[in-house]
mmCIF file of C-alpha atoms in Angstrom:
data_model
loop_
_atom_site.group_PDB
_atom_site.id
_atom_site.type_symbol
_atom_site.label_atom_id
_atom_site.label_comp_id
_atom_site.label_asym_id
_atom_site.label_seq_id
_atom_site.Cartn_x
_atom_site.Cartn_y
_atom_site.Cartn_z
ATOM 1 C CA GLN A 852 43.704 58.061 -62.104
ATOM 2 C CA ILE A 853 47.628 59.627 -62.081
ATOM 3 C CA GLU A 854 48.950 57.396 -64.093
ATOM 4 C CA VAL A 855 46.617 57.710 -66.939
ATOM 5 C CA GLN A 856 47.445 61.676 -66.457
ATOM 6 C CA ALA A 857 50.968 60.999 -66.355
ATOM 7 C CA GLU A 858 50.586 59.155 -69.209
ATOM 8 C CA ALA A 859 48.805 61.864 -70.888
ATOM 9 C CA SER A 860 51.463 64.366 -70.318
ATOM 10 C CA PHE A 861 54.061 62.199 -71.026
ATOM 11 C CA GLN A 862 53.165 61.736 -75.081
ATOM 12 C CA LYS A 863 52.734 65.597 -74.851
ATOM 13 C CA HIS A 864 56.587 66.057 -74.195
ATOM 14 C CA LYS A 865 58.021 68.841 -76.105
ATOM 15 C CA PRO A 866 61.259 68.963 -76.960
ATOM 16 C CA THR A 867 62.754 72.010 -74.969
ATOM 17 C CA LYS A 868 65.947 72.817 -77.385
ATOM 18 C CA LEU A 869 66.836 73.046 -80.491
ATOM 19 C CA PHE A 870 69.482 72.403 -82.607
ATOM 20 C CA ILE A 871 69.834 73.139 -86.299
ATOM 21 C CA PHE A 872 72.380 71.913 -88.963
ATOM 22 C CA GLY A 873 72.614 72.919 -92.473
ATOM 23 C CA ASP A 874 71.682 75.045 -95.435
ATOM 24 C CA SER A 875 69.817 78.101 -96.125
ATOM 25 C CA TYR A 876 66.474 76.561 -95.726
ATOM 26 C CA VAL A 877 67.273 77.040 -91.962
ATOM 27 C CA ASP A 878 70.089 80.006 -91.922
ATOM 28 C CA THR A 879 68.211 82.501 -89.373
ATOM 29 C CA GLY A 880 71.680 84.541 -89.849
ATOM 30 C CA ASN A 881 75.516 83.083 -89.790
ATOM 31 C CA THR A 882 76.236 84.051 -93.065
ATOM 32 C CA ILE A 883 78.957 86.136 -93.336
ATOM 33 C CA LYS A 884 77.103 89.811 -93.741
ATOM 34 C CA ASN A 885 79.537 91.727 -96.353
ATOM 35 C CA ASN A 886 78.692 88.600 -98.970
ATOM 36 C CA SER A 887 75.437 87.027 -98.393
ATOM 37 C CA PHE A 888 72.354 88.666 -100.024
ATOM 38 C CA SER A 889 70.964 87.574 -96.842
ATOM 39 C CA TRP A 890 71.793 90.776 -95.408
ATOM 40 C CA LYS A 891 71.138 93.034 -98.062
ATOM 41 C CA GLU A 892 67.504 94.423 -99.293
ATOM 42 C CA PRO A 893 65.080 93.508 -99.613
ATOM 43 C CA TYR A 894 65.759 90.332 -97.925
ATOM 44 C CA GLY A 895 63.860 90.775 -94.829
ATOM 45 C CA ILE A 896 61.101 92.873 -95.822
ATOM 46 C CA THR A 897 58.022 91.103 -94.301
ATOM 47 C CA PHE A 898 60.029 90.165 -91.299
ATOM 48 C CA PRO A 899 61.577 91.368 -89.199
ATOM 49 C CA GLY A 900 61.108 94.222 -91.657
ATOM 50 C CA LYS A 901 65.273 94.786 -92.196
ATOM 51 C CA PRO A 902 67.688 92.270 -93.996
ATOM 52 C CA ALA A 903 68.982 89.810 -91.094
ATOM 53 C CA GLY A 904 70.502 87.023 -92.636
ATOM 54 C CA ARG A 905 67.270 84.885 -93.659
ATOM 55 C CA PHE A 906 67.443 83.851 -97.371
ATOM 56 C CA SER A 907 63.574 85.026 -97.992
ATOM 57 C CA ASP A 908 61.726 87.785 -97.012
ATOM 58 C CA GLY A 909 60.795 86.742 -93.654
ATOM 59 C CA LYS A 910 60.690 83.760 -91.806
ATOM 60 C CA VAL A 911 62.318 80.735 -92.780
ATOM 61 C CA PHE A 912 61.826 76.734 -91.987
ATOM 62 C CA THR A 913 63.594 77.620 -88.673
ATOM 63 C CA ASP A 914 61.318 79.494 -87.269
ATOM 64 C CA PHE A 915 57.905 77.397 -88.122
ATOM 65 C CA ILE A 916 59.568 74.606 -86.497
ATOM 66 C CA ALA A 917 60.202 76.543 -83.270
ATOM 67 C CA LYS A 918 57.200 77.650 -83.108
ATOM 68 C CA TYR A 919 55.404 74.707 -83.453
ATOM 69 C CA LEU A 920 57.718 73.112 -80.595
ATOM 70 C CA GLY A 921 56.570 76.106 -78.530
ATOM 71 C CA LEU A 922 60.565 77.716 -78.559
ATOM 72 C CA LYS A 923 61.771 80.873 -79.423
ATOM 73 C CA SER A 924 63.935 80.199 -82.933
ATOM 74 C CA PRO A 925 67.628 79.699 -81.844
ATOM 75 C CA VAL A 926 70.162 81.714 -81.913
ATOM 76 C CA PRO A 927 72.733 81.430 -85.066
ATOM 77 C CA TYR A 928 75.890 80.262 -83.403
ATOM 78 C CA ASN A 929 77.851 83.479 -84.631
ATOM 79 C CA LEU A 930 75.669 85.813 -83.708
ATOM 80 C CA ARG A 931 75.391 84.269 -80.030
ATOM 81 C CA GLU A 932 77.893 87.057 -78.490
ATOM 82 C CA MET A 933 75.908 90.191 -79.384
ATOM 83 C CA MET A 934 72.690 88.507 -78.554
ATOM 84 C CA ALA A 935 71.459 90.115 -75.493
ATOM 85 C CA ASN A 936 72.275 87.984 -72.701
ATOM 86 C CA ASN A 937 73.610 85.023 -74.855
ATOM 87 C CA ASN A 938 70.308 84.062 -74.911
ATOM 88 C CA LEU A 939 70.384 80.094 -75.587
ATOM 89 C CA GLU A 940 68.121 78.455 -73.404
ATOM 90 C CA TYR A 941 65.972 77.410 -76.938
ATOM 91 C CA GLY A 942 68.956 75.865 -78.981
ATOM 92 C CA ILE A 943 71.837 76.789 -81.291
ATOM 93 C CA ASN A 944 71.117 77.408 -84.664
ATOM 94 C CA PHE A 945 74.922 76.081 -86.596
ATOM 95 C CA ALA A 946 73.145 76.459 -90.352
ATOM 96 C CA VAL A 947 75.128 78.225 -92.961
ATOM 97 C CA GLY A 948 72.835 79.344 -96.174
ATOM 98 C CA GLY A 949 74.838 77.531 -99.159
ATOM 99 C CA THR A 950 76.763 74.596 -97.310
ATOM 100 C CA GLY A 951 76.366 71.137 -98.113
ATOM 101 C CA VAL A 952 76.944 67.732 -96.336
ATOM 102 C CA PHE A 953 80.705 67.866 -98.503
ATOM 103 C CA ASP A 954 82.348 71.030 -99.018
ATOM 104 C CA THR A 955 80.816 73.772 -101.301
ATOM 105 C CA GLU A 956 81.688 76.460 -102.284
ATOM 106 C CA ILE A 957 80.666 78.425 -98.768
ATOM 107 C CA LYS A 958 81.897 76.403 -95.240
ATOM 108 C CA PRO A 959 82.168 75.370 -92.913
ATOM 109 C CA ASN A 960 79.932 71.973 -93.969
ATOM 110 C CA MET A 961 78.380 70.005 -91.574
ATOM 111 C CA THR A 962 80.951 68.426 -90.064
ATOM 112 C CA THR A 963 82.331 71.280 -88.950
ATOM 113 C CA GLN A 964 78.648 72.575 -88.399
ATOM 114 C CA ILE A 965 78.562 69.704 -85.965
ATOM 115 C CA ASP A 966 82.172 70.488 -84.798
ATOM 116 C CA PHE A 967 81.219 73.458 -83.002
ATOM 117 C CA PHE A 968 78.044 71.263 -81.541
ATOM 118 C CA GLU A 969 80.855 68.762 -79.910
ATOM 119 C CA GLU A 970 82.903 71.499 -78.780
ATOM 120 C CA ILE A 971 79.524 73.628 -77.259
ATOM 121 C CA ILE A 972 78.856 71.016 -75.471
ATOM 122 C CA LYS A 973 82.698 70.695 -73.889
ATOM 123 C CA ASP A 974 82.219 74.005 -72.641
ATOM 124 C CA LYS A 975 78.870 72.743 -70.059
ATOM 125 C CA VAL A 976 76.658 75.019 -71.793
ATOM 126 C CA TYR A 977 74.101 72.549 -72.169
ATOM 127 C CA ASN A 978 74.032 69.630 -69.666
ATOM 128 C CA ALA A 979 72.787 65.898 -70.216
ATOM 129 C CA SER A 980 69.826 66.558 -69.483
ATOM 130 C CA ASP A 981 68.971 70.257 -71.594
ATOM 131 C CA LEU A 982 70.517 67.546 -74.827
ATOM 132 C CA THR A 983 68.099 64.275 -73.597
ATOM 133 C CA ASN A 984 65.126 66.725 -74.198
ATOM 134 C CA SER A 985 66.412 68.525 -77.260
ATOM 135 C CA LEU A 986 65.240 67.856 -80.971
ATOM 136 C CA ALA A 987 68.272 67.964 -83.468
ATOM 137 C CA TYR A 988 66.859 69.143 -87.397
ATOM 138 C CA VAL A 989 69.251 68.396 -90.494
ATOM 139 C CA SER A 990 68.361 70.504 -93.346
ATOM 140 C CA VAL A 991 71.153 69.758 -95.971
ATOM 141 C CA ALA A 992 72.285 68.319 -99.621
ATOM 142 C CA GLY A 993 70.723 70.696 -101.834
ATOM 143 C CA ASN A 994 74.005 72.521 -102.395
ATOM 144 C CA ASP A 995 75.561 69.283 -102.407
ATOM 145 C CA TYR A 996 74.037 68.691 -105.627
ATOM 146 C CA ASN A 997 73.590 71.661 -106.661
ATOM 147 C CA TYR A 998 77.500 72.221 -106.595
ATOM 148 C CA TYR A 999 78.157 68.192 -108.452
ATOM 149 C CA LEU A 1000 76.233 69.735 -111.295
ATOM 150 C CA ALA A 1001 78.076 72.709 -111.512
ATOM 151 C CA THR A 1002 81.247 71.225 -111.411
ATOM 152 C CA HIS A 1003 80.276 68.370 -113.410
ATOM 153 C CA THR A 1004 78.649 69.587 -116.328
ATOM 154 C CA ASN A 1005 79.958 67.385 -118.893
ATOM 155 C CA ASP A 1006 79.159 64.079 -116.855
ATOM 156 C CA SER A 1007 76.108 61.954 -118.046
ATOM 157 C CA ILE A 1008 73.471 62.186 -115.874
ATOM 158 C CA SER A 1009 73.728 58.576 -114.605
ATOM 159 C CA GLY A 1010 77.354 59.709 -113.251
ATOM 160 C CA ILE A 1011 75.668 61.923 -109.998
ATOM 161 C CA LEU A 1012 74.055 57.742 -108.517
ATOM 162 C CA PRO A 1013 77.474 56.790 -106.870
ATOM 163 C CA PHE A 1014 77.904 60.199 -105.422
ATOM 164 C CA ILE A 1015 74.039 60.071 -104.423
ATOM 165 C CA LEU A 1016 75.522 57.632 -102.535
ATOM 166 C CA LEU A 1017 78.016 59.331 -100.535
ATOM 167 C CA VAL A 1018 75.843 61.629 -99.725
ATOM 168 C CA VAL A 1019 73.466 59.670 -98.003
ATOM 169 C CA ASN A 1020 75.938 57.726 -96.212
ATOM 170 C CA GLN A 1021 77.456 60.482 -95.144
ATOM 171 C CA THR A 1022 74.389 62.054 -93.673
ATOM 172 C CA ALA A 1023 73.622 58.779 -91.735
ATOM 173 C CA ASN A 1024 76.750 59.098 -90.202
ATOM 174 C CA ASN A 1025 76.106 62.979 -89.033
ATOM 175 C CA LEU A 1026 72.922 61.996 -87.670
ATOM 176 C CA ILE A 1027 74.540 59.280 -85.983
ATOM 177 C CA ARG A 1028 77.854 61.902 -84.280
ATOM 178 C CA ILE A 1029 74.946 64.323 -83.747
ATOM 179 C CA HIS A 1030 72.822 61.560 -81.219
ATOM 180 C CA LYS A 1031 76.511 59.949 -79.496
ATOM 181 C CA LEU A 1032 76.850 63.690 -78.605
ATOM 182 C CA GLY A 1033 73.424 62.904 -76.166
ATOM 183 C CA VAL A 1034 69.856 64.559 -78.692
ATOM 184 C CA LYS A 1035 67.480 62.188 -78.705
ATOM 185 C CA LYS A 1036 65.714 62.793 -81.321
ATOM 186 C CA ILE A 1037 66.880 64.146 -84.805
ATOM 187 C CA ALA A 1038 64.942 65.064 -88.036
ATOM 188 C CA VAL A 1039 65.715 65.496 -91.293
ATOM 189 C CA GLY A 1040 64.109 67.324 -94.375
ATOM 190 C CA MET A 1041 64.123 65.132 -97.417
ATOM 191 C CA LEU A 1042 64.480 66.974 -100.446
ATOM 192 C CA GLN A 1043 62.879 69.278 -101.710
ATOM 193 C CA PRO A 1044 62.096 68.764 -105.463
ATOM 194 C CA ILE A 1045 65.088 70.744 -107.302
ATOM 195 C CA GLY A 1046 63.888 70.953 -110.570
ATOM 196 C CA CYS A 1047 60.961 73.040 -109.908
ATOM 197 C CA LEU A 1048 63.150 75.592 -108.329
ATOM 198 C CA PRO A 1049 63.357 78.934 -110.412
ATOM 199 C CA LEU A 1050 66.947 78.392 -110.868
ATOM 200 C CA ILE A 1051 66.096 75.571 -113.116
ATOM 201 C CA THR A 1052 62.711 76.457 -114.117
ATOM 202 C CA SER A 1053 64.128 79.901 -115.495
ATOM 203 C CA GLN A 1054 64.991 77.972 -118.208
ATOM 204 C CA SER A 1055 61.655 77.187 -119.554
ATOM 205 C CA SER A 1056 60.225 81.107 -118.100
ATOM 206 C CA PHE A 1057 59.186 79.175 -115.347
ATOM 207 C CA GLN A 1058 56.612 77.298 -116.884
ATOM 208 C CA LYS A 1059 57.804 73.891 -115.818
ATOM 209 C CA CYS A 1060 59.427 71.788 -113.382
ATOM 210 C CA ASN A 1061 62.476 69.616 -114.633
ATOM 211 C CA ASP A 1062 61.628 65.808 -114.086
ATOM 212 C CA THR A 1063 65.200 64.475 -115.131
ATOM 213 C CA ILE A 1064 66.378 66.101 -112.199
ATOM 214 C CA ASN A 1065 63.206 65.746 -109.419
ATOM 215 C CA ILE A 1066 64.115 61.520 -110.667
ATOM 216 C CA LEU A 1067 67.751 62.259 -108.789
ATOM 217 C CA VAL A 1068 65.852 63.417 -105.598
ATOM 218 C CA ASP A 1069 63.532 60.861 -105.467
ATOM 219 C CA LEU A 1070 66.389 58.059 -105.537
ATOM 220 C CA HIS A 1071 68.098 60.385 -102.869
ATOM 221 C CA ASN A 1072 64.765 60.639 -100.923
ATOM 222 C CA ALA A 1073 64.425 56.647 -101.579
ATOM 223 C CA LEU A 1074 67.754 56.704 -100.131
ATOM 224 C CA LEU A 1075 68.246 58.277 -97.195
ATOM 225 C CA THR A 1076 64.035 56.820 -96.088
ATOM 226 C CA GLN A 1077 65.792 53.139 -96.366
ATOM 227 C CA THR A 1078 69.149 54.111 -94.354
ATOM 228 C CA ILE A 1079 66.927 55.985 -91.900
ATOM 229 C CA THR A 1080 65.112 53.325 -90.939
ATOM 230 C CA LYS A 1081 67.765 50.781 -90.441
ATOM 231 C CA LEU A 1082 69.785 53.116 -88.642
ATOM 232 C CA ASN A 1083 66.184 53.167 -86.698
ATOM 233 C CA GLN A 1084 66.138 49.055 -86.593
ATOM 234 C CA GLU A 1085 69.667 48.798 -85.378
ATOM 235 C CA GLY A 1086 69.096 50.759 -82.957
ATOM 236 C CA HIS A 1087 66.382 48.329 -81.315
ATOM 237 C CA ASN A 1088 65.251 50.778 -78.665
ATOM 238 C CA GLY A 1089 61.582 50.480 -80.017
ATOM 239 C CA ASP A 1090 61.057 54.212 -80.423
ATOM 240 C CA SER A 1091 62.360 56.116 -83.567
ATOM 241 C CA THR A 1092 65.316 58.159 -82.809
ATOM 242 C CA PHE A 1093 65.814 59.285 -86.483
ATOM 243 C CA LEU A 1094 62.757 60.884 -88.321
ATOM 244 C CA THR A 1095 62.310 62.258 -91.973
ATOM 245 C CA LEU A 1096 60.110 65.286 -92.968
ATOM 246 C CA ASN A 1097 58.236 65.188 -96.453
ATOM 247 C CA LEU A 1098 58.905 67.818 -98.171
ATOM 248 C CA PHE A 1099 59.319 66.614 -100.923
ATOM 249 C CA ASP A 1100 55.860 65.954 -101.130
ATOM 250 C CA SER A 1101 54.558 69.405 -99.566
ATOM 251 C CA PHE A 1102 56.220 71.451 -101.882
ATOM 252 C CA ASN A 1103 54.807 69.368 -104.656
ATOM 253 C CA SER A 1104 51.216 69.276 -103.227
ATOM 254 C CA VAL A 1105 51.901 73.324 -102.236
ATOM 255 C CA LEU A 1106 53.267 74.286 -105.868
ATOM 256 C CA GLY A 1107 50.124 71.953 -107.521
ATOM 257 C CA HIS A 1108 47.435 72.452 -105.731
ATOM 258 C CA HIS A 1109 47.538 75.863 -104.143
ATOM 259 C CA LYS A 1110 44.523 78.623 -105.110
ATOM 260 C CA THR A 1111 46.807 81.309 -104.431
ATOM 261 C CA TYR A 1112 49.424 79.961 -106.950
ATOM 262 C CA ASN A 1113 47.565 78.438 -109.796
ATOM 263 C CA LYS A 1114 44.878 81.031 -110.911
ATOM 264 C CA ASN A 1115 46.513 81.573 -114.249
ATOM 265 C CA ASN A 1116 48.917 78.908 -115.831
ATOM 266 C CA ASN A 1117 51.315 78.137 -113.294
ATOM 267 C CA LYS A 1118 52.028 81.590 -111.541
ATOM 268 C CA ALA A 1119 53.851 78.834 -108.639
ATOM 269 C CA LEU A 1120 56.897 78.679 -110.348
ATOM 270 C CA ILE A 1121 57.971 82.715 -111.085
ATOM 271 C CA PRO A 1122 59.936 83.825 -107.831
ATOM 272 C CA CYS A 1123 58.859 87.436 -106.623
ATOM 273 C CA CYS A 1124 62.220 88.585 -106.227
ATOM 274 C CA VAL A 1125 64.670 88.612 -109.480
ATOM 275 C CA GLY A 1126 67.411 89.833 -111.207
ATOM 276 C CA ILE A 1127 66.494 92.491 -113.896
ATOM 277 C CA SER A 1128 68.701 90.078 -116.643
ATOM 278 C CA GLN A 1129 70.029 86.845 -116.243
ATOM 279 C CA GLU A 1130 73.486 88.843 -115.519
ATOM 280 C CA TYR A 1131 71.434 90.241 -111.720
ATOM 281 C CA VAL A 1132 70.278 88.289 -108.768
ATOM 282 C CA CYS A 1133 67.484 89.636 -106.219
ATOM 283 C CA GLY A 1134 69.719 92.084 -104.045
ATOM 284 C CA SER A 1135 71.994 92.850 -106.981
ATOM 285 C CA VAL A 1136 73.202 96.481 -107.000
ATOM 286 C CA GLU A 1137 75.356 98.328 -109.063
ATOM 287 C CA ASN A 1138 76.638 102.144 -108.873
ATOM 288 C CA ASN A 1139 73.795 102.263 -105.918
ATOM 289 C CA VAL A 1140 71.154 101.384 -108.657
ATOM 290 C CA LYS A 1141 69.031 98.134 -108.296
ATOM 291 C CA LYS A 1142 69.117 95.608 -110.120
ATOM 292 C CA TYR A 1143 66.307 93.844 -109.427
ATOM 293 C CA ASN A 1144 62.776 93.560 -108.948
ATOM 294 C CA VAL A 1145 59.937 92.858 -106.691
ATOM 295 C CA CYS A 1146 57.060 91.669 -106.864
ATOM 296 C CA GLU A 1147 53.945 93.672 -105.099
ATOM 297 C CA ASN A 1148 52.862 91.259 -102.744
ATOM 298 C CA PRO A 1149 55.248 88.505 -101.908
ATOM 299 C CA LYS A 1150 52.416 86.909 -99.372
ATOM 300 C CA LYS A 1151 51.082 85.679 -102.859
ATOM 301 C CA ALA A 1152 54.216 84.009 -104.271
ATOM 302 C CA PHE A 1153 55.638 80.727 -103.019
ATOM 303 C CA PHE A 1154 59.162 81.432 -104.409
ATOM 304 C CA TRP A 1155 61.297 84.349 -103.197
ATOM 305 C CA ASP A 1156 64.082 84.207 -105.502
ATOM 306 C CA LEU A 1157 65.788 81.553 -107.187
ATOM 307 C CA PHE A 1158 66.267 78.912 -104.294
ATOM 308 C CA HIS A 1159 64.134 80.318 -101.417
ATOM 309 C CA PRO A 1160 60.482 79.973 -100.996
ATOM 310 C CA THR A 1161 59.051 83.081 -99.266
ATOM 311 C CA GLN A 1162 57.705 82.977 -95.754
ATOM 312 C CA ALA A 1163 54.351 82.673 -97.247
ATOM 313 C CA GLY A 1164 55.175 79.471 -98.971
ATOM 314 C CA TRP A 1165 57.273 78.007 -96.155
ATOM 315 C CA HIS A 1166 53.830 78.714 -94.099
ATOM 316 C CA ALA A 1167 52.173 77.013 -96.560
ATOM 317 C CA VAL A 1168 54.879 73.997 -96.272
ATOM 318 C CA TYR A 1169 54.565 74.385 -92.929
ATOM 319 C CA LYS A 1170 50.910 73.922 -93.120
ATOM 320 C CA ASN A 1171 51.269 70.734 -95.217
ATOM 321 C CA LEU A 1172 53.605 69.161 -93.264
ATOM 322 C CA GLN A 1173 51.396 69.343 -90.265
ATOM 323 C CA SER A 1174 48.261 68.274 -91.662
ATOM 324 C CA MET A 1175 50.037 65.355 -93.372
ATOM 325 C CA GLY A 1176 51.125 64.087 -89.500
ATOM 326 C CA ASP A 1177 54.325 64.998 -89.846
ATOM 327 C CA LEU A 1178 54.929 67.111 -87.652
ATOM 328 C CA ARG A 1179 53.556 65.119 -84.818
ATOM 329 C CA GLN A 1180 57.199 63.166 -84.514
ATOM 330 C CA LEU A 1181 58.772 65.644 -83.496
ATOM 331 C CA ARG A 1182 57.689 65.676 -79.860
ATOM 332 C CA PHE A 1183 58.398 62.548 -77.936
#
């Protein structure tokens, strides 16, 4: 009898700490205030009611992962000194909007984010048992590809193939390094369909996704999945240390089959907050005049701006991942 109960409670064991690495899909306040839109109106209008460094009208993916694990959203690394009693008991968020596996226009890249994590461990903020009972989540590579496409405009599309290999290999090295620092489980998000981001679909007046770009995303995801499988096989410890969350299918599923978004044509791809013309973006202000428009109801929009989902969008993706059973792997 006792054994059975122990077994049942063991299966329900959840990570007690969450460490986040990556980009704006999971950043909850690490960008520098004076040069990021995430700290300007209308960001944060849904939650917490004012701009707070999240690239959305409200909560981002981190908040939903934390909620699933029964944790509070981990404190942003750059704000840890300012937070009430340095509340690091739920983990730390190192993610910075705009960053990548490699250098983009914004730093720190993922290697440096892990350096910060290593310093925190050296400072004995967390002990070995804390780390063993923790989960790391990595959201990365979208900015690497955006940056590559922006800086290699003359390349043929096949020119990006060696770069995909570099990105996936570097991601794998990063995951291994986090594991070596003592974290038991590390999940990495597959790339979302970048060809469906409003930045790209604006070229078709938000009517259709760019299939060519999504094929490249497919390649990245296939290679990432293969690499993760290999890492787990090399681990030989029977349980999966490295996991993927299928954001690609999840985004596609929500965008394609959601009654809220698909009432007439494909409203799903239209962002809630856009600049009044091409030279402006969500949050642009010139001489104290707003140069953007916000939709009437962000709850009915999937995309918030040219890159990021709304809180409602993230919630739909989260619910979809839950129904696919993807989130169950996050528990030990």
